[in-house]
Amino acid sequence: MKDFLPEGHKTPDLGSSGYFRFKDGENKFRILDSAIVGYELWIGGKPVRRKGNNFTIDELSKADINKFTGKKKEPVYFWIFPVWSYEEKKVQIMETTQVSIITGIESYLNDEEWGIPFSYDLVVVRQSEPKTTYSVKAKPHKELDKDIKILYEDMNIDLTAIYSGKNPFNANLDESEKDLVDDTDKALG
């Protein structure tokens, strides 16, 4: 490899995406903005999201099969919000349907000493053995790096785009910019 790659080269994680994924162990992040909530139903391998649990009978009949139960999937309540991932070192979108994560974050929201989680980091601990569990803990209050705030604001993420099946990362781009982003995404795999 000495003559093939530049000295000191390290291949980045090519599996990284714009969406936050929980790994086993500690997952540290900062929530950057308010959440949107709703219900999602998986149809044809893709999520269909709505503000309310108002799926049609036709949509419910087309729902994917749950591989564990063998029954049709049902609508699931979700929260989606932008985060700064300390591990990935980038802005990502986090979606959670896990009750333990939602209630864990909600417990800090409802605690007057903690409040809205824009001024402190959260850590979700994922443990996959013997059964997958999640727990939430807060880190002490501290200011978010100003460069992260600016980066997030410049991205113009539109979370509500998910309700119409669009990409929240490029929902506000004009068509030529969307084509450029789509071409770049395809080139990166």
Coordinates of N, CA, C and O in Angstrom, one line a residue:
M1 N 0.8 -1.2 0.0 CA 0.0 0.0 0.0 C 0.9 1.3 0.0 O 0.4 2.3 -0.3
K2 N 2.1 1.1 0.3 CA 3.0 2.3 0.5 C 3.0 3.2 -0.7 O 2.9 4.4 -0.5
D3 N 3.0 2.7 -1.9 CA 3.1 3.5 -3.1 C 1.7 3.8 -3.7 O 1.6 4.5 -4.7
F4 N 0.7 3.1 -3.2 CA -0.6 3.2 -3.8 C -1.4 4.4 -3.3 O -2.1 5.2 -4.0
L5 N -1.5 4.6 -2.0 CA -2.2 5.7 -1.3 C -1.2 6.7 -0.7 O -0.1 6.3 -0.3
P6 N -1.7 7.9 -0.6 CA -0.8 8.9 0.0 C -0.4 8.5 1.5 O -1.2 7.9 2.2
E7 N 0.8 8.9 1.9 CA 1.2 8.6 3.2 C 0.3 9.2 4.3 O -0.2 10.3 4.1
G8 N -0.1 8.4 5.3 CA -1.0 8.9 6.3 C -2.5 8.8 5.9 O -3.3 9.2 6.7
H9 N -2.8 8.4 4.7 CA -4.2 8.4 4.3 C -5.0 7.4 5.2 O -4.6 6.3 5.5
K10 N -6.2 7.9 5.5 CA -7.2 7.0 6.2 C -8.5 7.1 5.5 O -9.1 8.2 5.3
T11 N -9.0 6.0 5.1 CA -10.3 5.9 4.3 C -11.4 6.3 5.3 O -11.5 5.8 6.4
P12 N -12.3 7.3 4.9 CA -13.4 7.7 5.8 C -14.5 6.6 5.8 O -14.5 5.7 5.0
D13 N -15.4 6.7 6.8 CA -16.5 5.8 6.9 C -17.4 6.1 5.7 O -18.1 7.1 5.6
L14 N -17.4 5.2 4.7 CA -18.2 5.4 3.5 C -19.6 5.0 3.7 O -20.4 5.3 2.8
G15 N -20.0 4.5 4.9 CA -21.4 4.2 5.1 C -22.1 5.3 5.8 O -23.3 5.2 6.2
S16 N -21.4 6.4 6.0 CA -22.0 7.5 6.7 C -23.2 8.1 5.9 O -23.1 8.2 4.7
S17 N -24.2 8.6 6.6 CA -25.3 9.3 5.8 C -25.8 10.5 6.6 O -25.2 10.8 7.6
G18 N -26.8 11.1 6.0 CA -27.3 12.3 6.7 C -28.3 12.0 7.8 O -28.8 12.8 8.5
Y19 N -28.5 10.7 8.1 CA -29.4 10.2 9.1 C -28.6 9.5 10.2 O -27.8 8.7 10.0
F20 N -28.9 9.9 11.5 CA -28.2 9.4 12.6 C -28.7 8.0 12.9 O -29.8 7.6 12.8
R21 N -27.7 7.1 13.1 CA -27.9 5.7 13.4 C -27.3 5.4 14.7 O -26.2 5.7 15.0
F22 N -28.1 4.7 15.6 CA -27.6 4.3 16.9 C -26.7 3.1 16.8 O -27.1 2.1 16.1
K23 N -25.6 3.2 17.4 CA -24.6 2.0 17.4 C -24.6 1.5 18.9 O -25.0 2.3 19.8
D24 N -24.2 0.3 19.1 CA -24.0 -0.2 20.4 C -23.1 0.7 21.2 O -22.1 1.2 20.7
G25 N -23.5 1.0 22.5 CA -22.7 1.8 23.3 C -23.2 3.2 23.4 O -24.4 3.4 23.1
E26 N -22.4 4.2 23.7 CA -22.8 5.6 23.8 C -22.9 6.3 22.5 O -22.0 6.2 21.7
N27 N -24.0 7.0 22.3 CA -24.2 7.8 21.1 C -24.5 9.3 21.5 O -25.6 9.6 22.0
K28 N -23.5 10.1 21.4 CA -23.6 11.5 21.9 C -24.0 12.4 20.8 O -23.4 12.4 19.7
F29 N -24.9 13.3 21.1 CA -25.4 14.3 20.1 C -26.0 15.5 20.8 O -26.2 15.5 22.0
R30 N -26.2 16.6 20.0 CA -26.8 17.8 20.5 C -28.0 18.0 19.6 O -27.9 18.1 18.3
I31 N -29.2 18.2 20.1 CA -30.4 18.6 19.4 C -30.2 20.0 19.0 O -29.9 20.9 19.8
L32 N -30.4 20.3 17.7 CA -30.2 21.6 17.1 C -31.5 22.5 16.9 O -31.4 23.7 16.8
D33 N -32.6 21.8 16.9 CA -33.8 22.5 16.6 C -35.0 21.7 17.1 O -34.9 20.5 17.4
S34 N -36.2 22.3 17.0 CA -37.4 21.6 17.4 C -37.7 20.4 16.6 O -37.4 20.3 15.4
A35 N -38.4 19.4 17.2 CA -38.8 18.2 16.5 C -40.1 18.4 15.8 O -40.9 19.3 16.1
I36 N -40.3 17.5 14.8 CA -41.6 17.4 14.2 C -42.0 16.0 14.6 O -41.2 15.1 14.9
V37 N -43.3 15.8 14.7 CA -43.8 14.5 15.2 C -44.9 14.0 14.2 O -45.4 14.7 13.4
G38 N -45.2 12.7 14.3 CA -46.2 12.1 13.5 C -46.2 10.6 13.6 O -45.8 10.0 14.6
Y39 N -46.8 10.0 12.5 CA -46.9 8.6 12.4 C -46.3 8.1 11.1 O -46.4 8.8 10.1
E40 N -45.6 7.0 11.1 CA -45.1 6.4 9.9 C -45.6 5.0 9.7 O -45.8 4.3 10.7
L41 N -45.8 4.7 8.4 CA -46.2 3.3 8.0 C -45.3 2.9 6.9 O -45.1 3.7 5.9
W42 N -44.7 1.7 7.0 CA -43.8 1.2 5.9 C -44.6 0.5 4.9 O -45.3 -0.5 5.2
I43 N -44.5 1.0 3.6 CA -45.2 0.4 2.5 C -44.2 0.3 1.4 O -43.5 1.2 1.0
G44 N -44.0 -0.9 0.9 CA -43.1 -1.2 -0.2 C -41.7 -0.9 0.2 O -40.9 -0.4 -0.7
G45 N -41.3 -1.1 1.4 CA -39.9 -0.9 1.9 C -39.6 0.6 2.1 O -38.4 0.9 2.4
K46 N -40.6 1.5 2.1 CA -40.3 2.9 2.3 C -41.3 3.5 3.3 O -42.5 3.1 3.4
P47 N -40.8 4.4 4.2 CA -41.7 5.0 5.1 C -42.7 6.0 4.5 O -42.2 6.9 3.7
V48 N -43.9 6.0 4.9 CA -44.9 7.0 4.5 C -45.2 7.7 5.9 O -45.6 7.1 6.8
R49 N -45.0 9.0 5.9 CA -45.1 9.7 7.2 C -46.3 10.8 7.1 O -46.4 11.4 6.1
R50 N -47.0 10.9 8.2 CA -48.1 11.8 8.3 C -48.0 12.5 9.6 O -47.5 12.0 10.6
K51 N -48.6 13.7 9.7 CA -48.7 14.4 11.0 C -49.6 13.7 11.9 O -49.4 13.7 13.1
G52 N -50.7 13.1 11.4 CA -51.6 12.4 12.3 C -51.7 10.9 11.9 O -51.2 10.5 10.8
N53 N -52.3 10.1 12.7 CA -52.5 8.7 12.3 C -53.7 8.6 11.5 O -54.8 8.0 11.9
N54 N -53.6 9.1 10.2 CA -54.8 9.1 9.4 C -54.5 8.4 8.0 O -54.8 8.9 7.0
F55 N -54.0 7.2 8.1 CA -53.7 6.4 6.9 C -55.0 5.8 6.4 O -55.9 5.5 7.1
T56 N -55.1 5.7 5.1 CA -56.3 5.1 4.4 C -56.3 3.6 4.6 O -55.3 3.0 4.8
I57 N -57.5 3.1 4.4 CA -57.6 1.6 4.4 C -56.7 1.0 3.4 O -56.1 -0.1 3.6
D58 N -56.6 1.6 2.2 CA -55.8 1.1 1.1 C -54.3 1.1 1.6 O -53.6 0.1 1.3
E59 N -53.9 2.2 2.2 CA -52.5 2.2 2.7 C -52.2 1.1 3.7 O -51.2 0.4 3.7
L60 N -53.1 1.0 4.7 CA -53.0 0.0 5.7 C -52.9 -1.4 5.1 O -52.2 -2.2 5.6
S61 N -53.7 -1.6 4.1 CA -53.7 -3.0 3.5 C -52.4 -3.3 2.7 O -52.1 -4.4 2.5
K62 N -51.7 -2.2 2.3 CA -50.5 -2.4 1.6 C -49.2 -2.4 2.5 O -48.1 -2.5 2.0
A63 N -49.4 -2.2 3.8 CA -48.3 -2.2 4.7 C -47.4 -3.4 4.6 O -47.9 -4.5 4.3
D64 N -46.1 -3.1 4.8 CA -45.1 -4.2 4.8 C -45.4 -5.2 5.9 O -46.1 -4.9 6.9
I65 N -44.9 -6.4 5.8 CA -45.0 -7.4 6.8 C -43.9 -7.3 7.8 O -42.7 -7.2 7.4
N66 N -44.2 -7.4 9.1 CA -43.2 -7.4 10.2 C -42.6 -8.8 10.1 O -43.2 -9.8 10.3
K67 N -41.2 -8.8 10.0 CA -40.5 -10.1 9.8 C -40.5 -10.9 11.1 O -40.2 -12.1 11.1
F68 N -40.8 -10.3 12.2 CA -40.8 -11.0 13.5 C -42.1 -11.6 13.8 O -42.2 -12.7 14.4
T69 N -43.2 -10.9 13.5 CA -44.5 -11.4 13.8 C -45.3 -12.0 12.6 O -46.2 -12.7 12.8
G70 N -44.9 -11.7 11.4 CA -45.6 -12.2 10.2 C -46.8 -11.4 9.9 O -47.6 -11.8 9.0
K71 N -47.1 -10.4 10.7 CA -48.3 -9.6 10.5 C -48.0 -8.3 9.8 O -46.8 -7.8 9.9
K72 N -49.0 -7.6 9.3 CA -48.8 -6.3 8.7 C -48.3 -5.3 9.7 O -48.8 -5.3 10.8
K73 N -47.4 -4.4 9.3 CA -46.9 -3.4 10.2 C -48.1 -2.4 10.4 O -48.9 -2.2 9.5
E74 N -48.0 -1.7 11.5 CA -49.0 -0.7 11.9 C -48.3 0.6 12.0 O -47.1 0.7 12.1
P75 N -49.1 1.7 11.9 CA -48.5 3.0 12.0 C -47.8 3.2 13.4 O -48.3 2.7 14.4
V76 N -46.6 3.8 13.4 CA -45.8 4.0 14.6 C -45.6 5.5 14.8 O -45.3 6.2 13.8
Y77 N -45.7 5.9 16.0 CA -45.4 7.3 16.4 C -43.9 7.6 16.3 O -43.1 6.8 16.7
F78 N -43.6 8.8 15.8 CA -42.1 9.2 15.7 C -41.9 10.6 16.1 O -42.8 11.4 16.1
W79 N -40.6 10.9 16.4 CA -40.1 12.2 16.5 C -38.9 12.3 15.5 O -38.1 11.3 15.4
I80 N -38.8 13.4 14.8 CA -37.7 13.7 13.9 C -37.1 15.1 14.3 O -37.9 16.0 14.4
F81 N -35.8 15.2 14.4 CA -35.2 16.5 14.7 C -33.7 16.5 14.2 O -33.1 15.4 14.1
P82 N -33.2 17.6 14.0 CA -31.8 17.7 13.5 C -30.9 17.7 14.7 O -31.2 18.2 15.8
V83 N -29.7 17.0 14.6 CA -28.7 16.9 15.6 C -27.3 17.1 15.1 O -27.1 17.0 13.9
W84 N -26.4 17.4 16.0 CA -25.0 17.4 15.7 C -24.5 16.1 16.2 O -24.6 15.8 17.4
S85 N -24.0 15.2 15.4 CA -23.4 14.0 15.8 C -21.9 14.2 16.1 O -21.1 14.6 15.2
Y86 N -21.5 13.9 17.4 CA -20.1 14.1 17.7 C -19.3 13.0 17.1 O -18.1 13.3 16.8
E87 N -19.8 11.9 16.9 CA -19.0 10.8 16.3 C -18.8 11.1 14.8 O -17.6 11.0 14.3
E88 N -19.8 11.4 14.1 CA -19.7 11.7 12.6 C -19.2 13.1 12.3 O -18.8 13.4 11.2
K89 N -19.2 14.0 13.4 CA -18.8 15.4 13.2 C -19.5 16.1 12.1 O -18.9 16.7 11.2
K90 N -20.9 15.9 12.1 CA -21.7 16.6 11.1 C -23.1 16.6 11.6 O -23.6 15.9 12.5
V91 N -23.9 17.5 10.9 CA -25.3 17.6 11.2 C -26.0 16.5 10.5 O -25.8 16.1 9.4
Q92 N -26.9 15.8 11.3 CA -27.7 14.7 10.8 C -29.1 14.9 11.3 O -29.4 15.7 12.1
I93 N -30.0 14.1 10.7 CA -31.4 14.0 11.1 C -31.6 12.8 12.0 O -31.2 11.7 11.5
M94 N -32.2 12.9 13.1 CA -32.5 11.8 14.0 C -34.0 11.5 13.9 O -34.8 12.4 14.1
E95 N -34.3 10.3 13.7 CA -35.7 9.8 13.8 C -35.7 8.8 14.9 O -34.9 7.9 14.9
T96 N -36.7 8.9 15.8 CA -36.8 7.9 16.8 C -38.3 7.5 17.0 O -39.2 8.3 17.0
T97 N -38.5 6.2 17.1 CA -39.8 5.6 17.4 C -39.7 4.8 18.7 O -40.7 4.4 19.2
Q98 N -38.5 4.7 19.2 CA -38.3 3.9 20.4 C -38.9 4.7 21.6 O -38.5 5.8 21.9
V99 N -39.8 4.1 22.3 CA -40.5 4.7 23.4 C -39.5 5.1 24.5 O -39.6 6.2 25.1
S100 N -38.5 4.3 24.8 CA -37.6 4.6 25.9 C -36.7 5.8 25.5 O -36.4 6.6 26.4
I101 N -36.5 6.1 24.3 CA -35.7 7.3 23.9 C -36.7 8.5 24.0 O -36.3 9.5 24.5
I102 N -37.9 8.4 23.5 CA -38.8 9.5 23.5 C -39.1 9.9 24.9 O -39.1 11.1 25.3
T103 N -39.4 8.9 25.8 CA -39.8 9.2 27.2 C -38.5 9.7 27.9 O -38.7 10.6 28.8
G104 N -37.4 9.2 27.6 CA -36.1 9.7 28.2 C -35.9 11.1 27.9 O -35.6 11.9 28.8
I105 N -36.0 11.5 26.7 CA -35.8 12.9 26.3 C -36.9 13.8 26.9 O -36.6 14.9 27.4
E106 N -38.1 13.3 26.9 CA -39.2 14.0 27.4 C -39.0 14.3 28.9 O -39.5 15.3 29.4
S107 N -38.4 13.4 29.6 CA -38.2 13.6 31.1 C -37.3 14.8 31.3 O -37.5 15.5 32.3
Y108 N -36.3 15.0 30.4 CA -35.4 16.2 30.6 C -36.2 17.4 30.1 O -36.0 18.5 30.7
L109 N -37.0 17.3 29.1 CA -37.8 18.5 28.7 C -38.7 19.0 29.8 O -38.9 20.2 29.9
N110 N -39.3 18.0 30.6 CA -40.2 18.4 31.6 C -39.6 18.8 32.9 O -40.3 19.1 33.9
D111 N -38.3 18.6 33.0 CA -37.5 19.0 34.2 C -37.1 20.4 34.1 O -36.3 20.7 33.2
E112 N -37.5 21.3 35.0 CA -37.2 22.7 34.9 C -35.7 23.0 35.0 O -35.2 24.0 34.5
E113 N -34.9 22.1 35.6 CA -33.5 22.3 35.6 C -32.8 21.9 34.3 O -31.6 22.3 34.1
W114 N -33.4 21.2 33.5 CA -32.9 20.8 32.2 C -33.5 21.6 31.0 O -32.9 22.2 30.3
G115 N -34.8 21.4 30.9 CA -35.6 22.1 29.8 C -35.3 21.7 28.4 O -34.8 20.5 28.2
I116 N -35.5 22.5 27.5 CA -35.3 22.2 26.1 C -33.9 21.8 25.8 O -33.0 22.6 26.3
P117 N -33.6 20.8 25.1 CA -32.2 20.3 25.0 C -31.3 21.0 24.0 O -30.5 20.3 23.3
F118 N -31.5 22.3 23.8 CA -30.6 23.0 22.9 C -29.3 23.5 23.6 O -28.4 23.9 23.0
S119 N -29.3 23.4 25.0 CA -28.1 23.9 25.7 C -27.4 22.8 26.4 O -26.5 23.1 27.3
Y120 N -27.6 21.5 26.1 CA -26.9 20.4 26.7 C -26.9 19.3 25.7 O -27.8 19.2 24.8
D121 N -25.9 18.4 25.8 CA -25.8 17.2 25.0 C -26.6 16.1 25.6 O -26.7 16.0 26.8
L122 N -27.0 15.2 24.8 CA -27.6 13.9 25.2 C -26.8 12.8 24.8 O -26.1 12.8 23.7
V123 N -26.9 11.7 25.5 CA -26.3 10.5 25.2 C -27.3 9.4 25.3 O -28.0 9.2 26.3
V124 N -27.5 8.6 24.2 CA -28.3 7.5 24.2 C -27.4 6.3 24.2 O -26.5 6.1 23.3
V125 N -27.6 5.4 25.2 CA -26.8 4.2 25.3 C -27.7 3.1 24.7 O -28.8 2.8 25.2
R126 N -27.1 2.4 23.7 CA -27.8 1.3 23.1 C -27.1 0.0 23.5 O -25.9 -0.1 23.4
Q127 N -27.8 -0.9 24.0 CA -27.3 -2.2 24.4 C -28.1 -3.3 23.7 O -29.3 -3.3 23.8
S128 N -27.4 -4.1 22.8 CA -28.1 -5.0 22.0 C -28.2 -6.4 22.6 O -28.9 -7.3 22.0
E129 N -27.5 -6.7 23.7 CA -27.5 -8.1 24.3 C -28.1 -8.0 25.7 O -27.7 -7.1 26.4
P130 N -28.9 -8.9 26.1 CA -29.5 -10.0 25.4 C -30.7 -9.5 24.5 O -31.1 -10.1 23.6
K131 N -31.2 -8.3 24.9 CA -32.3 -7.7 24.1 C -32.0 -6.2 23.9 O -31.4 -5.6 24.8
T132 N -32.3 -5.7 22.7 CA -31.9 -4.3 22.5 C -32.7 -3.3 23.4 O -33.9 -3.4 23.5
T133 N -31.9 -2.5 24.1 CA -32.5 -1.5 25.0 C -31.8 -0.2 24.8 O -30.7 -0.1 24.3
Y134 N -32.5 0.9 25.1 CA -32.0 2.3 25.0 C -32.2 3.0 26.3 O -33.3 2.9 26.9
S135 N -31.2 3.8 26.7 CA -31.4 4.7 27.8 C -30.8 6.0 27.5 O -30.0 6.1 26.6
V136 N -31.4 7.1 28.1 CA -31.0 8.4 27.8 C -30.4 9.1 29.0 O -31.0 9.0 30.1
K137 N -29.3 9.8 28.8 CA -28.7 10.6 29.9 C -28.3 11.9 29.3 O -27.9 12.0 28.1
A138 N -28.3 12.9 30.2 CA -27.9 14.3 29.7 C -26.5 14.6 30.3 O -26.2 14.2 31.3
K139 N -25.8 15.4 29.5 CA -24.5 15.9 29.9 C -24.7 17.3 30.5 O -25.8 18.0 30.3
P140 N -23.8 17.9 31.3 CA -24.0 19.2 31.8 C -24.2 20.3 30.7 O -23.7 20.1 29.6
H141 N -24.9 21.3 31.1 CA -25.2 22.4 30.2 C -23.9 23.0 29.7 O -23.0 23.2 30.5
K142 N -23.8 23.3 28.4 CA -22.7 24.0 27.8 C -23.1 24.6 26.5 O -24.0 24.0 25.8
E143 N -22.5 25.7 26.1 CA -22.8 26.3 24.8 C -22.3 25.4 23.7 O -21.3 24.7 23.7
L144 N -23.1 25.4 22.6 CA -22.7 24.7 21.4 C -21.7 25.6 20.6 O -21.9 26.8 20.6
D145 N -20.7 25.0 20.0 CA -19.8 25.7 19.2 C -20.5 26.5 18.1 O -21.4 26.0 17.4
K146 N -20.1 27.8 18.0 CA -20.8 28.7 17.1 C -20.7 28.2 15.6 O -21.6 28.5 14.8
D147 N -19.6 27.6 15.3 CA -19.4 27.1 13.9 C -20.5 26.0 13.6 O -21.0 25.9 12.4
I148 N -20.8 25.2 14.6 CA -21.9 24.2 14.4 C -23.2 24.9 14.1 O -24.0 24.5 13.3
K149 N -23.5 25.9 14.9 CA -24.8 26.6 14.8 C -24.9 27.2 13.3 O -25.9 27.1 12.7
I150 N -23.8 27.8 12.9 CA -23.8 28.5 11.6 C -23.9 27.4 10.5 O -24.7 27.6 9.5
L151 N -23.2 26.3 10.6 CA -23.3 25.2 9.7 C -24.7 24.7 9.5 O -25.3 24.6 8.4
Y152 N -25.4 24.5 10.7 CA -26.8 24.0 10.7 C -27.7 25.0 10.0 O -28.5 24.7 9.1
E153 N -27.6 26.3 10.4 CA -28.4 27.3 9.8 C -28.3 27.5 8.3 O -29.2 27.7 7.6
D154 N -27.0 27.3 7.8 CA -26.7 27.4 6.4 C -27.3 26.3 5.6 O -27.4 26.4 4.4
M155 N -27.6 25.2 6.3 CA -28.1 24.0 5.6 C -29.5 24.1 5.1 O -30.0 23.4 4.2
N156 N -30.3 24.9 5.8 CA -31.7 25.1 5.4 C -32.5 23.8 5.4 O -33.2 23.6 4.4
I157 N -32.3 23.0 6.4 CA -33.0 21.7 6.4 C -34.5 22.0 6.7 O -34.9 22.8 7.5
D158 N -35.4 21.3 5.9 CA -36.8 21.4 6.0 C -37.4 20.1 6.4 O -37.7 19.3 5.6
L159 N -37.5 19.9 7.7 CA -38.0 18.6 8.2 C -39.4 18.2 7.7 O -39.7 17.1 7.5
T160 N -40.2 19.2 7.5 CA -41.6 19.0 7.1 C -41.7 18.4 5.7 O -42.7 17.8 5.3
A161 N -40.6 18.4 5.0 CA -40.6 17.8 3.6 C -40.8 16.3 3.7 O -41.3 15.7 2.8
I162 N -40.5 15.7 4.9 CA -40.7 14.2 5.0 C -42.2 13.8 4.9 O -42.5 12.7 4.5
Y163 N -43.1 14.8 5.2 CA -44.5 14.5 5.1 C -45.0 14.3 3.7 O -46.0 13.6 3.4
S164 N -44.2 14.8 2.8 CA -44.6 14.6 1.3 C -43.6 13.7 0.6 O -43.5 13.7 -0.6
G165 N -42.7 13.0 1.4 CA -41.8 12.1 0.8 C -40.6 12.7 0.2 O -39.9 12.0 -0.5
K166 N -40.3 13.9 0.5 CA -39.1 14.6 0.0 C -37.9 14.5 0.9 O -38.1 14.2 2.1
N167 N -36.8 14.8 0.4 CA -35.5 14.8 1.2 C -35.4 16.2 1.9 O -35.3 17.2 1.3
P168 N -35.4 16.1 3.3 CA -35.3 17.4 4.1 C -34.0 18.1 3.8 O -34.0 19.3 4.1
F169 N -33.0 17.5 3.3 CA -31.7 18.2 3.1 C -31.7 19.0 1.9 O -31.0 20.0 1.8
N170 N -32.5 18.7 0.9 CA -32.5 19.5 -0.3 C -33.9 20.0 -0.7 O -34.2 20.4 -1.8
A171 N -34.9 20.0 0.2 CA -36.2 20.4 0.0 C -36.3 21.9 -0.5 O -37.2 22.3 -1.2
N172 N -35.4 22.7 0.0 CA -35.4 24.2 -0.3 C -34.5 24.6 -1.5 O -34.4 25.7 -1.8
L173 N -33.9 23.6 -2.1 CA -33.0 23.9 -3.3 C -33.9 24.1 -4.5 O -34.9 23.5 -4.7
D174 N -33.3 24.9 -5.5 CA -34.0 24.9 -6.8 C -33.7 23.7 -7.5 O -32.8 22.9 -7.1
E175 N -34.3 23.4 -8.7 CA -34.2 22.1 -9.4 C -32.7 21.9 -9.8 O -32.2 20.7 -9.7
S176 N -32.0 22.9 -10.3 CA -30.6 22.7 -10.7 C -29.7 22.3 -9.5 O -28.8 21.4 -9.7
E177 N -30.0 22.8 -8.4 CA -29.2 22.5 -7.2 C -29.5 21.1 -6.7 O -28.6 20.3 -6.3
K178 N -30.8 20.7 -6.8 CA -31.2 19.3 -6.4 C -30.5 18.3 -7.3 O -30.1 17.3 -6.9
D179 N -30.5 18.6 -8.6 CA -29.8 17.7 -9.6 C -28.3 17.5 -9.2 O -27.8 16.4 -9.2
L180 N -27.7 18.6 -8.8 CA -26.3 18.6 -8.4 C -26.1 17.7 -7.2 O -25.2 16.8 -7.1
V181 N -27.0 17.9 -6.2 CA -26.9 17.1 -4.9 C -27.2 15.6 -5.3 O -26.5 14.8 -4.8
D182 N -28.2 15.4 -6.1 CA -28.5 14.0 -6.4 C -27.4 13.3 -7.2 O -27.0 12.2 -6.9
D183 N -26.7 14.0 -8.1 CA -25.6 13.5 -8.8 C -24.5 13.2 -7.9 O -23.8 12.2 -8.0
T184 N -24.2 14.1 -7.0 CA -23.1 13.9 -6.0 C -23.4 12.7 -5.1 O -22.5 11.9 -4.9
D185 N -24.6 12.6 -4.6 CA -25.0 11.4 -3.8 C -24.8 10.1 -4.6 O -24.3 9.1 -4.0
K186 N -25.2 10.1 -5.8 CA -25.1 8.9 -6.7 C -23.6 8.5 -6.9 O -23.2 7.4 -6.8
A187 N -22.8 9.5 -7.1 CA -21.4 9.3 -7.3 C -20.7 8.8 -6.1 O -19.8 8.0 -6.1
L188 N -21.2 9.2 -4.9 CA -20.6 8.8 -3.6 C -21.1 7.4 -3.2 O -20.6 6.8 -2.3
G189 N -22.2 6.9 -3.9 CA -22.7 5.6 -3.6 C -23.8 5.7 -2.6 O -24.2 4.9 -2.0

